[in-house]
mmCIF file of C-alpha atoms in Angstrom:
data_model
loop_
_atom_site.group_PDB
_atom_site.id
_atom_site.type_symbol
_atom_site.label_atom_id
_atom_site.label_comp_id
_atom_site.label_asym_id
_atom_site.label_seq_id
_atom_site.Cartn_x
_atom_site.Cartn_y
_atom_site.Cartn_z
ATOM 1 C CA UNK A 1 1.124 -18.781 -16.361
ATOM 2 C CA UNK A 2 -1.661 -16.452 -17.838
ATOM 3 C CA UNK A 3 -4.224 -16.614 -14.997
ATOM 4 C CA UNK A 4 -1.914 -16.225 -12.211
ATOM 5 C CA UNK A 5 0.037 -13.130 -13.774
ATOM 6 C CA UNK A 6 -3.462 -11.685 -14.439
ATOM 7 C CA UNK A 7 -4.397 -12.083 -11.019
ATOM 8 C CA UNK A 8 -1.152 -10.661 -9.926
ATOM 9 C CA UNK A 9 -2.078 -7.584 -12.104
ATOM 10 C CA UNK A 10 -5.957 -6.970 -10.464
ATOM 11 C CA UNK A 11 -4.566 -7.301 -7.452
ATOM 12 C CA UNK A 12 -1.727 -4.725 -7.992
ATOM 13 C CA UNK A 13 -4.254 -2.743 -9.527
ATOM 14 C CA UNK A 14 -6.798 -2.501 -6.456
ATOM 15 C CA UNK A 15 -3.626 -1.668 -4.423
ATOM 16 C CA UNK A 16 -2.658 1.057 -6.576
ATOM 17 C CA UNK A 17 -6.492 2.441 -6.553
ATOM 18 C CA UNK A 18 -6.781 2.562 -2.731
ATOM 19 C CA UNK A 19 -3.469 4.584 -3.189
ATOM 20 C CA UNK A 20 -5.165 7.123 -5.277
ATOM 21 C CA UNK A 21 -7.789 7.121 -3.611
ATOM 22 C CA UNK A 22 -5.441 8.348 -0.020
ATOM 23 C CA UNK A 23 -3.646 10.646 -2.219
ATOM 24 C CA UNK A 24 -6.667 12.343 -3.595
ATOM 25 C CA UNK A 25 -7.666 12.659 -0.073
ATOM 26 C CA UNK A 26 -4.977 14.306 1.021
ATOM 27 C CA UNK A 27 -4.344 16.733 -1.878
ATOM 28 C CA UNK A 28 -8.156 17.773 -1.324
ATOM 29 C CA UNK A 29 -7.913 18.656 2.100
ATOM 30 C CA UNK A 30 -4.257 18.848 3.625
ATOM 31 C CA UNK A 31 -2.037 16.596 5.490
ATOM 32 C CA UNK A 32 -3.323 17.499 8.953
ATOM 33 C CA UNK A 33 -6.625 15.398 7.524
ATOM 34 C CA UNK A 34 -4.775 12.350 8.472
ATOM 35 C CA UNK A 35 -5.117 10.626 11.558
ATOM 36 C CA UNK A 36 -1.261 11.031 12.176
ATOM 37 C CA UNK A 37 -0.890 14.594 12.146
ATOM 38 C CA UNK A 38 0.445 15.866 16.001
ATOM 39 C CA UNK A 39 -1.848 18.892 15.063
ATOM 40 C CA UNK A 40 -5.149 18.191 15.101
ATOM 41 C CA UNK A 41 -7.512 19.663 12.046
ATOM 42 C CA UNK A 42 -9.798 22.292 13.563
ATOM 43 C CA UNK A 43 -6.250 24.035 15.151
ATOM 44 C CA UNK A 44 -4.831 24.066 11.957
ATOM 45 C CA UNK A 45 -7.692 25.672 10.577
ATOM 46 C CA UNK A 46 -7.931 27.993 13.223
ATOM 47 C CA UNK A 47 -4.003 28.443 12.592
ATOM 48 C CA UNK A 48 -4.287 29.312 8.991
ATOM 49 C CA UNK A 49 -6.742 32.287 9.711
ATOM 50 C CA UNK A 50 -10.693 30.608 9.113
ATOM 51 C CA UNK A 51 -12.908 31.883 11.970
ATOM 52 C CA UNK A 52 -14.275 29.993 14.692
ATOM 53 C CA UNK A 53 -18.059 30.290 13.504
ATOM 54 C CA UNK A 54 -16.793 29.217 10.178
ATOM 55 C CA UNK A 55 -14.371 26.517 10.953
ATOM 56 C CA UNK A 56 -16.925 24.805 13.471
ATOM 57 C CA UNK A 57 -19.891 25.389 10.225
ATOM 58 C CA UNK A 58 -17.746 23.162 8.288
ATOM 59 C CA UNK A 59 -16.482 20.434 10.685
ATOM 60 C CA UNK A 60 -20.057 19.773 11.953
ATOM 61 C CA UNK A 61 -21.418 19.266 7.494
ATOM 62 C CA UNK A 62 -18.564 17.063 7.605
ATOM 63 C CA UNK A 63 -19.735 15.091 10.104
ATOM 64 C CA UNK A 64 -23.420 15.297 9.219
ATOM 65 C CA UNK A 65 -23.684 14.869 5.701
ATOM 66 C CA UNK A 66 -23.108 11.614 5.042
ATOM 67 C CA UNK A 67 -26.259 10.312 7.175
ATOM 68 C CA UNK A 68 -28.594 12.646 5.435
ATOM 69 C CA UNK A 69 -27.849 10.630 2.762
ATOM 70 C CA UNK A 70 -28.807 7.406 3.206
ATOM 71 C CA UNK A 71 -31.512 7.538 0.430
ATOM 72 C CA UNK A 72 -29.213 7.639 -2.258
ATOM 73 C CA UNK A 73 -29.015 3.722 -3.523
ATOM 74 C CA UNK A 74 -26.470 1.751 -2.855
ATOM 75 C CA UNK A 75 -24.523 4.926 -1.060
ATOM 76 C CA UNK A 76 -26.692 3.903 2.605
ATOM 77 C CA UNK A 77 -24.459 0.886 2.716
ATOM 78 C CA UNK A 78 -21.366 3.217 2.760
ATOM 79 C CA UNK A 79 -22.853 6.166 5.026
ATOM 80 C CA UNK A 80 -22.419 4.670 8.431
ATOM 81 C CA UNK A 81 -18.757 3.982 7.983
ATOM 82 C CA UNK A 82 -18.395 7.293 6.243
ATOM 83 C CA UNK A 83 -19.879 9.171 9.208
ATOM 84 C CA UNK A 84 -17.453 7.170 11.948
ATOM 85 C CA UNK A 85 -14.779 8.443 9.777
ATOM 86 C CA UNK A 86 -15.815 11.657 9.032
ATOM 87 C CA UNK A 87 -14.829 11.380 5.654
ATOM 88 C CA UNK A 88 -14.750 14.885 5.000
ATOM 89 C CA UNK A 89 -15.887 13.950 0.451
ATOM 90 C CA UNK A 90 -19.463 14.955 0.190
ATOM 91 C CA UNK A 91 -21.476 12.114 -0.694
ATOM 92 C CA UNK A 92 -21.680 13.261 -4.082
ATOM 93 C CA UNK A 93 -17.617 14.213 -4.442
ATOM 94 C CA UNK A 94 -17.744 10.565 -2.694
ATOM 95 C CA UNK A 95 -19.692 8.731 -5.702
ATOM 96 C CA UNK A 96 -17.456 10.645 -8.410
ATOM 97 C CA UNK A 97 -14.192 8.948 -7.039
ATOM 98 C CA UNK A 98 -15.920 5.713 -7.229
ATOM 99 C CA UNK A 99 -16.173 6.890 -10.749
ATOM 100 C CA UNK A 100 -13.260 8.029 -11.268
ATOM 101 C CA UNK A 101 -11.040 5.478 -10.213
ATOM 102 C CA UNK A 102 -13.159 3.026 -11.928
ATOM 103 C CA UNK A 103 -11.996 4.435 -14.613
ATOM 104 C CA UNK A 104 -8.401 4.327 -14.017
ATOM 105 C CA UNK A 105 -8.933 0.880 -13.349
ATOM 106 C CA UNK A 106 -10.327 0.211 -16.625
ATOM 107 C CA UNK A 107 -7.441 2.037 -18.253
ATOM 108 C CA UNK A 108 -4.864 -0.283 -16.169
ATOM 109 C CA UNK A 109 -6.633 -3.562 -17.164
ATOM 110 C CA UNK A 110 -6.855 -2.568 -20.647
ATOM 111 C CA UNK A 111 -2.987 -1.979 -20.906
ATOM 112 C CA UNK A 112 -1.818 -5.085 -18.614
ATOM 113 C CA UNK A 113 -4.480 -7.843 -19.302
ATOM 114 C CA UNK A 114 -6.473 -9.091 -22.738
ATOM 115 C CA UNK A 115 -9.839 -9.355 -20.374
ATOM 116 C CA UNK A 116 -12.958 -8.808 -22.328
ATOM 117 C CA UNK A 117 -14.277 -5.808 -22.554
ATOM 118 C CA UNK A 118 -17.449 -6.377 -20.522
ATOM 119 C CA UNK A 119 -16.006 -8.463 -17.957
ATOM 120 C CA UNK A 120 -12.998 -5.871 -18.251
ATOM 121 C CA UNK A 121 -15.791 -3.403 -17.484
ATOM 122 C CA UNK A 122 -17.493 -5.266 -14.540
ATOM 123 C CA UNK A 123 -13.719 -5.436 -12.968
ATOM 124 C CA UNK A 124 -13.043 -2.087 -13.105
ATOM 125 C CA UNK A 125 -16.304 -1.289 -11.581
ATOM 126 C CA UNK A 126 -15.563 -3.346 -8.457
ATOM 127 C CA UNK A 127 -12.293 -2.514 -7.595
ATOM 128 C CA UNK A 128 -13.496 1.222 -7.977
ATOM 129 C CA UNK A 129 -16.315 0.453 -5.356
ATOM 130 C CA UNK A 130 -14.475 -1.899 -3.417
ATOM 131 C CA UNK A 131 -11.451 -0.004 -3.402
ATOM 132 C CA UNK A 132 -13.417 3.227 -1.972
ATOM 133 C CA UNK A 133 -15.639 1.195 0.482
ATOM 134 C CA UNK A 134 -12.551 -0.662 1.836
ATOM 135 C CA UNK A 135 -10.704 2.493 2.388
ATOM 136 C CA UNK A 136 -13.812 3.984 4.186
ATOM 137 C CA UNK A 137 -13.845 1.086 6.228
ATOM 138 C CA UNK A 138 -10.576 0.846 7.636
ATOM 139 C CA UNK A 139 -11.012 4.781 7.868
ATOM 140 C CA UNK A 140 -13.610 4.329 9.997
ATOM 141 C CA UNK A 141 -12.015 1.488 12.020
ATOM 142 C CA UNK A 142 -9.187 3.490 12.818
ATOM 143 C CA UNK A 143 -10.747 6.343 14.113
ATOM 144 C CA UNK A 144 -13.328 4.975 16.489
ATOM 145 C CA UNK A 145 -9.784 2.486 17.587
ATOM 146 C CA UNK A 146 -7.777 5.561 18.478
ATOM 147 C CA UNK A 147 -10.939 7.406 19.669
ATOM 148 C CA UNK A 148 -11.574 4.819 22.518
ATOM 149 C CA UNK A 149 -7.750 4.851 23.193
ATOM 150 C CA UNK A 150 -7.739 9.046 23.659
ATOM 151 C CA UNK A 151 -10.686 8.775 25.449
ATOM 152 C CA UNK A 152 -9.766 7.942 29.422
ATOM 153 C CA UNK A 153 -6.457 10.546 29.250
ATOM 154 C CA UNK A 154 -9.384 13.107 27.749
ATOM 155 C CA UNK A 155 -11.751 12.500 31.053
ATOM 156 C CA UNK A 156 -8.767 12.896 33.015
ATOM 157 C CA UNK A 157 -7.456 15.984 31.568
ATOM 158 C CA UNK A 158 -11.080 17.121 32.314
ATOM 159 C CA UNK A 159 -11.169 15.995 35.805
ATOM 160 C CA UNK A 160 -7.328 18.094 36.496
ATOM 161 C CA UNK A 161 -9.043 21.141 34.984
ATOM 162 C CA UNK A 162 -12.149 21.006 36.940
ATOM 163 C CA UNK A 163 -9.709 20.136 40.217
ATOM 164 C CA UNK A 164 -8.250 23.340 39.989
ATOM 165 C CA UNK A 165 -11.485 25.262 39.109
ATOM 166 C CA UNK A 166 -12.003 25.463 35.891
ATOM 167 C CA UNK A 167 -15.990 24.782 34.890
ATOM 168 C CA UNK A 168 -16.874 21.642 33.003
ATOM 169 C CA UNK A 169 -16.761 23.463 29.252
ATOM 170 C CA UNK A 170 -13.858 25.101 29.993
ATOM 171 C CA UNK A 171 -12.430 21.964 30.742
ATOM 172 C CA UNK A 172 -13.663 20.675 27.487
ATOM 173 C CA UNK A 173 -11.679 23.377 25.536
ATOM 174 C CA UNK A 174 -8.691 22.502 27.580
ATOM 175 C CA UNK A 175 -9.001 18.909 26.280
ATOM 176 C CA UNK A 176 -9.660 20.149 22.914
ATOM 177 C CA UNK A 177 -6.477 21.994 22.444
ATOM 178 C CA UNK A 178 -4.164 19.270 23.874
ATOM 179 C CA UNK A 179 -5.661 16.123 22.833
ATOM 180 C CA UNK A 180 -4.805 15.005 19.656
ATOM 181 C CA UNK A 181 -7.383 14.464 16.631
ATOM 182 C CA UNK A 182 -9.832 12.556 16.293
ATOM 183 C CA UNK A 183 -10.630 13.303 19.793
ATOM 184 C CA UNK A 184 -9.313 16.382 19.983
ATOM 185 C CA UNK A 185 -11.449 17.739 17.005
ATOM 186 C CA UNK A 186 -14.571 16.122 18.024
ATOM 187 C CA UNK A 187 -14.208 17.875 21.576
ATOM 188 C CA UNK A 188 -13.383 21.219 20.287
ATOM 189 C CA UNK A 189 -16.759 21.042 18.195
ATOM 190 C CA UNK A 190 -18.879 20.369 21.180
ATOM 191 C CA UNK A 191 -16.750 23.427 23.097
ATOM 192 C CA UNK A 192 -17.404 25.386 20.248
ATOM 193 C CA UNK A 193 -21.507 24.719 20.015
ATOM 194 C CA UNK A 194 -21.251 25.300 23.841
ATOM 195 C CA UNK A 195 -19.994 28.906 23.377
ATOM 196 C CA UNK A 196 -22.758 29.433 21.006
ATOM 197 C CA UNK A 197 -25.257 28.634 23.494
ATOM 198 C CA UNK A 198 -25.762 24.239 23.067
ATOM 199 C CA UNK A 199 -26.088 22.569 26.117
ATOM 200 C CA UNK A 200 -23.082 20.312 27.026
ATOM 201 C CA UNK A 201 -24.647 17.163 27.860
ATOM 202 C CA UNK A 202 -26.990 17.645 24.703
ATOM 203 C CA UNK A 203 -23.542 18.073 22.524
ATOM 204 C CA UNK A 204 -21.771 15.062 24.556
ATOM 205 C CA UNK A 205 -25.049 12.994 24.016
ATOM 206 C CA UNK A 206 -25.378 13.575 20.182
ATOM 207 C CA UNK A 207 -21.799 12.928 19.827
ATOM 208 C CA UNK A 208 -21.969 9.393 21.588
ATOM 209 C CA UNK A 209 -24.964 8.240 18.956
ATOM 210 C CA UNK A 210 -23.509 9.713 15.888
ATOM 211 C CA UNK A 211 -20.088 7.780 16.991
ATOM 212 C CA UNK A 212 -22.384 5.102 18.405
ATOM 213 C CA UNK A 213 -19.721 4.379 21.506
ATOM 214 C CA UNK A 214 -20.666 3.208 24.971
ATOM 215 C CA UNK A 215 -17.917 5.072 26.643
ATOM 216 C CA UNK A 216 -19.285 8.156 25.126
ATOM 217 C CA UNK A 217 -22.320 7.421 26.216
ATOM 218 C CA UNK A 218 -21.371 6.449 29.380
ATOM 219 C CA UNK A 219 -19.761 10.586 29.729
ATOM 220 C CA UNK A 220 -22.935 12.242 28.447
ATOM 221 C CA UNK A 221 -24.831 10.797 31.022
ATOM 222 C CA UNK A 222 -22.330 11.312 33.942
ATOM 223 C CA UNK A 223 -22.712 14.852 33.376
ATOM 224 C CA UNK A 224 -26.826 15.381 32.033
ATOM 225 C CA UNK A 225 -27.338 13.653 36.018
ATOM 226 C CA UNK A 226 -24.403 16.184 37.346
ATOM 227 C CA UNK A 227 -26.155 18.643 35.458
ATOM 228 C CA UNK A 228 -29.701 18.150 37.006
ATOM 229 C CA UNK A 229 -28.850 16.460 40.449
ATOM 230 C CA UNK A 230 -25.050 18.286 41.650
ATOM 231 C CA UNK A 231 -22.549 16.572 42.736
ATOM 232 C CA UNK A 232 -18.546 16.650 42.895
ATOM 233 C CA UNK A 233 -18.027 16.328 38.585
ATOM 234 C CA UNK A 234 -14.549 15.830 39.003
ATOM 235 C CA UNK A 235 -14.693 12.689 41.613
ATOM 236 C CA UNK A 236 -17.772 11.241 38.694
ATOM 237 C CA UNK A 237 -15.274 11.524 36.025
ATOM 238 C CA UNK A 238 -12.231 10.189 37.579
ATOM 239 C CA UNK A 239 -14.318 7.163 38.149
ATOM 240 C CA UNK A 240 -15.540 7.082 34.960
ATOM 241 C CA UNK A 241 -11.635 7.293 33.532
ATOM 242 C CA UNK A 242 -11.326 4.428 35.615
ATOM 243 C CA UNK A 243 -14.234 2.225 34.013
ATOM 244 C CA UNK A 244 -13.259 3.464 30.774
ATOM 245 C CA UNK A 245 -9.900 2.124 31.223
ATOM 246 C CA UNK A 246 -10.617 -1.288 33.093
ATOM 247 C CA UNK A 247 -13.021 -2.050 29.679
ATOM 248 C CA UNK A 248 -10.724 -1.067 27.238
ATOM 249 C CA UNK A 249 -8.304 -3.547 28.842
ATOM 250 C CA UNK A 250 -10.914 -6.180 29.314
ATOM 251 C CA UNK A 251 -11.754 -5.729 25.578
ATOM 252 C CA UNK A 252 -7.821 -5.710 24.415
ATOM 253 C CA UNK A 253 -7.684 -9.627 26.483
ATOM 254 C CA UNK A 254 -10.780 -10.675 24.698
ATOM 255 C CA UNK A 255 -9.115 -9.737 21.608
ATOM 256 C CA UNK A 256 -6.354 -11.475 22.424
ATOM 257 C CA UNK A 257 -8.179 -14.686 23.708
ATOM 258 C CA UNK A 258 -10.532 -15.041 20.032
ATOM 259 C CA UNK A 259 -7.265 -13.842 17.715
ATOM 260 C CA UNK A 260 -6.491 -17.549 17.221
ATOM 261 C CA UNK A 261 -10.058 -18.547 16.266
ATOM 262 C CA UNK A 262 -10.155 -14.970 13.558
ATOM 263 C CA UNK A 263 -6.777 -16.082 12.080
ATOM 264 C CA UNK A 264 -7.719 -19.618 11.908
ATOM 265 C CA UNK A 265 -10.836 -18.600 10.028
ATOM 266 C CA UNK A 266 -8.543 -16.361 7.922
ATOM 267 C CA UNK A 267 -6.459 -19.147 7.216
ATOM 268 C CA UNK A 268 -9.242 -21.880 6.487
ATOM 269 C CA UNK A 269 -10.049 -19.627 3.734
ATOM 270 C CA UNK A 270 -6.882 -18.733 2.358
ATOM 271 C CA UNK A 271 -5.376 -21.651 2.174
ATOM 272 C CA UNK A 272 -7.568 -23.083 -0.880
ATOM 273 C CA UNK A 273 -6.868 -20.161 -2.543
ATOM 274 C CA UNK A 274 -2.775 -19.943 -1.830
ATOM 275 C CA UNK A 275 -2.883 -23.758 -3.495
ATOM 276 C CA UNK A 276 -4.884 -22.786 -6.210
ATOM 277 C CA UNK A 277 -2.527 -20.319 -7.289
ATOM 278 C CA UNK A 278 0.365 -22.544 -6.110
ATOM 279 C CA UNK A 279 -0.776 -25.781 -8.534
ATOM 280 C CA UNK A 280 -1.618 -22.744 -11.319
ATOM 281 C CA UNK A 281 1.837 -21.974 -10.829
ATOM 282 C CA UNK A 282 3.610 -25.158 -11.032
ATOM 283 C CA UNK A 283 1.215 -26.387 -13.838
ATOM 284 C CA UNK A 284 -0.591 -24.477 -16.121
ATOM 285 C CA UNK A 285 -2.343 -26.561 -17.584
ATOM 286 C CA UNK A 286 -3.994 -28.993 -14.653
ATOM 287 C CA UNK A 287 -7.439 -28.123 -14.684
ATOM 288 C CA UNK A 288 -7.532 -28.042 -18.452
ATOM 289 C CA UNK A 289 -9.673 -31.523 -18.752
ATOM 290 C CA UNK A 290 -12.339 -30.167 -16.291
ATOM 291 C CA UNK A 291 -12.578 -26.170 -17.676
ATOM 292 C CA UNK A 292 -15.227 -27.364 -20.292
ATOM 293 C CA UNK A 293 -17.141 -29.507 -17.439
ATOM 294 C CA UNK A 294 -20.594 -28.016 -16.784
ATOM 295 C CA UNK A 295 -20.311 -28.225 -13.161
ATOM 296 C CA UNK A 296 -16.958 -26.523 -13.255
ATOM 297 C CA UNK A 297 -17.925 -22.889 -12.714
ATOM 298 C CA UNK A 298 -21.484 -23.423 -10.980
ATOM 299 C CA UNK A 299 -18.605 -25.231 -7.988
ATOM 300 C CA UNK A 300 -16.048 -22.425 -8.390
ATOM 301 C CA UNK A 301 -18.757 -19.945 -7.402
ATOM 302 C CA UNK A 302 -20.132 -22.336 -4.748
ATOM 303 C CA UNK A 303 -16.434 -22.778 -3.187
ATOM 304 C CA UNK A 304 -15.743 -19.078 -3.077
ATOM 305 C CA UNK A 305 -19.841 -18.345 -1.479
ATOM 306 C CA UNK A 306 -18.328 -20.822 1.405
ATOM 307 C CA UNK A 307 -15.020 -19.624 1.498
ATOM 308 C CA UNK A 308 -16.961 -16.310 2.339
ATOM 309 C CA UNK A 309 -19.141 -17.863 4.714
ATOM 310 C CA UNK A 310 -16.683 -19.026 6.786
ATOM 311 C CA UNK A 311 -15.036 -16.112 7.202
ATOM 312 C CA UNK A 312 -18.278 -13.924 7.895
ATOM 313 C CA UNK A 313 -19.613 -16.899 10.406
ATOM 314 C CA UNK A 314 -16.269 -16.664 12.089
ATOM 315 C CA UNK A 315 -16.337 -12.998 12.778
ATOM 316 C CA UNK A 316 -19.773 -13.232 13.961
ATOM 317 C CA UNK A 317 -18.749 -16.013 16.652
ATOM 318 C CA UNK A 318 -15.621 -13.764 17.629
ATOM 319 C CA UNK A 319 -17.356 -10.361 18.010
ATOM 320 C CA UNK A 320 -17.645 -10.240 21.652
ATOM 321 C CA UNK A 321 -19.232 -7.411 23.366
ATOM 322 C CA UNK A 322 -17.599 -5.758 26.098
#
């Protein structure tokens, strides 16, 4: 029963570390960091008295930094997600977490298991990295989801503003203020730089490759040709709305279509694992005759590379472009 109640333990421990890692998060910088909050961040700022110039300073290093830093090893595999989440860390405050709850894992496996200390240390390492870059990810995932979701009622909050005569950055600040974040804070950034003199379509244009979204994309240029040709904005962005929507649904039914291929991948490689611990379980002692077997550990690492495999191979065959 040793093994299984130590893996029980790692994994309770990685849990527990991607909870400290949120909660440090959230002490740092407020609850209206969170995706959730009905407020979004730079009107709470605002709210609690930081001035425009200064609140729109900070927003845009947050949203910067992490891509200037793509030199620092190991960190350039973390930056891109970063940056789609606009983790507001620093890189640096980023790599001292890592640290940090390292640590605490290290402290946690040296009270609940009798690892060795250098494979105890090796642990703790990776569920401190793991547990950070994990928490990035789905971060990051999140964000850009609820993004492209906020998007089409954004264009046509823009298109009822410019209907009734407001111009198209006026508009922008209209959607700012109602929308809520992650749109809402990303829009009242570019409304922001417009007031200090940044052309729109420039602002709307670096936003769509630093969030690297075709809709967004798709907006920037819908109003750089407005911008140079004329044309009726509002009648271009309803349509627009109107693609954005019919692709967003197109790319919710191909995501419903490949589900059963992801979870069957999921499930080819979980369920080697779920018997492993199962026959553990039930018998201790069953592999005991093969554990000194030279081949024994040289397969265990080959299962778990193909186990892997599958899994990545499946994703790649179920990532559809839309």
């Amino acid at each position: 029963m040793q093994l299984p109640m130590e893996a029980l333990i790692y994994v309770a421990i990685f849990v527990g570390v991607l909870a400290l890692v949120e909660g440090i998060y959230l002490v740092a910088f407020g609850k209206s960091i969170s995706l959730n909050s009905r407020v979004n961040r730079r009107l709470d700022m605002l709210d609690k008295g930081a001035g425009r110039e200064q609140v729109l300073e900070q927003l845009r290093k947050e949203m910067q930094q992490h891509m200037k830093t793509q030199s620092i090893p190991l960190y350039s595999l973390l930056a891109d997600k970063a940056q789609k989440a606009a983790i507001a860390f620093t890189p640096r405050q980023l790599i001292m977490i890592m640290g940090l709850v390292s640590a605490a894992a290290f402290v946690a496996l040296s009270i609940g298991t009798a690892t060795d200390t250098v494979l105890r240390t090796a642990i703790s390492i990776a569920i401190g990295v793991g547990a950070v870059f994990m928490w990035v990810s789905r971060k990051a995932n999140k964000r850009m989801s609820m993004i492209e979701e906020q998007l089409p009622d954004a264009v046509e909050l823009m298109v009822r503003s410019l209907r009734v005569g407001n111009p198209f950055v006026s508009s922008v600040q209209i959607a700012a203020n109602e929308v809520q974040d992650p749109l809402g804070t990303e829009l009242g950034i570019i409304a922001d730089e417009c007031a200090y003199g940044r052309d729109v379509g420039e602002a709307l244009k670096d936003m769509a490759e630093r969030l690297d979204m075709q809709d967004l994309r798709f907006l920037a240029v819908a109003v750089g040709i407005q911008q140079q040709s004329g044309g009726n904005l509002a009648e271009i962005l309803a349509g627009l709305a109107q693609v954005i929507r019919a692709r967003f649904r197109l790319f919710r039914r191909v995501k419903a279509i490949t589900a059963e291929a992801q979870w069957s991948g999921k499930f080819l490689s979980g369920f080697p694992v779920a018997c492993l611990v199962f026959i553990l379980v039930k018998d201790p002692g069953y592999y005991d005759e093969v554990l000194d077997h030279p081949w024994f550990i040289p397969l265990c690492f080959f299962v778990g590379i193909m186990l892997t495999l599958n899994l990545i191979v499946m994703k790649i065959i179920t990532n559809i472009k839309v």
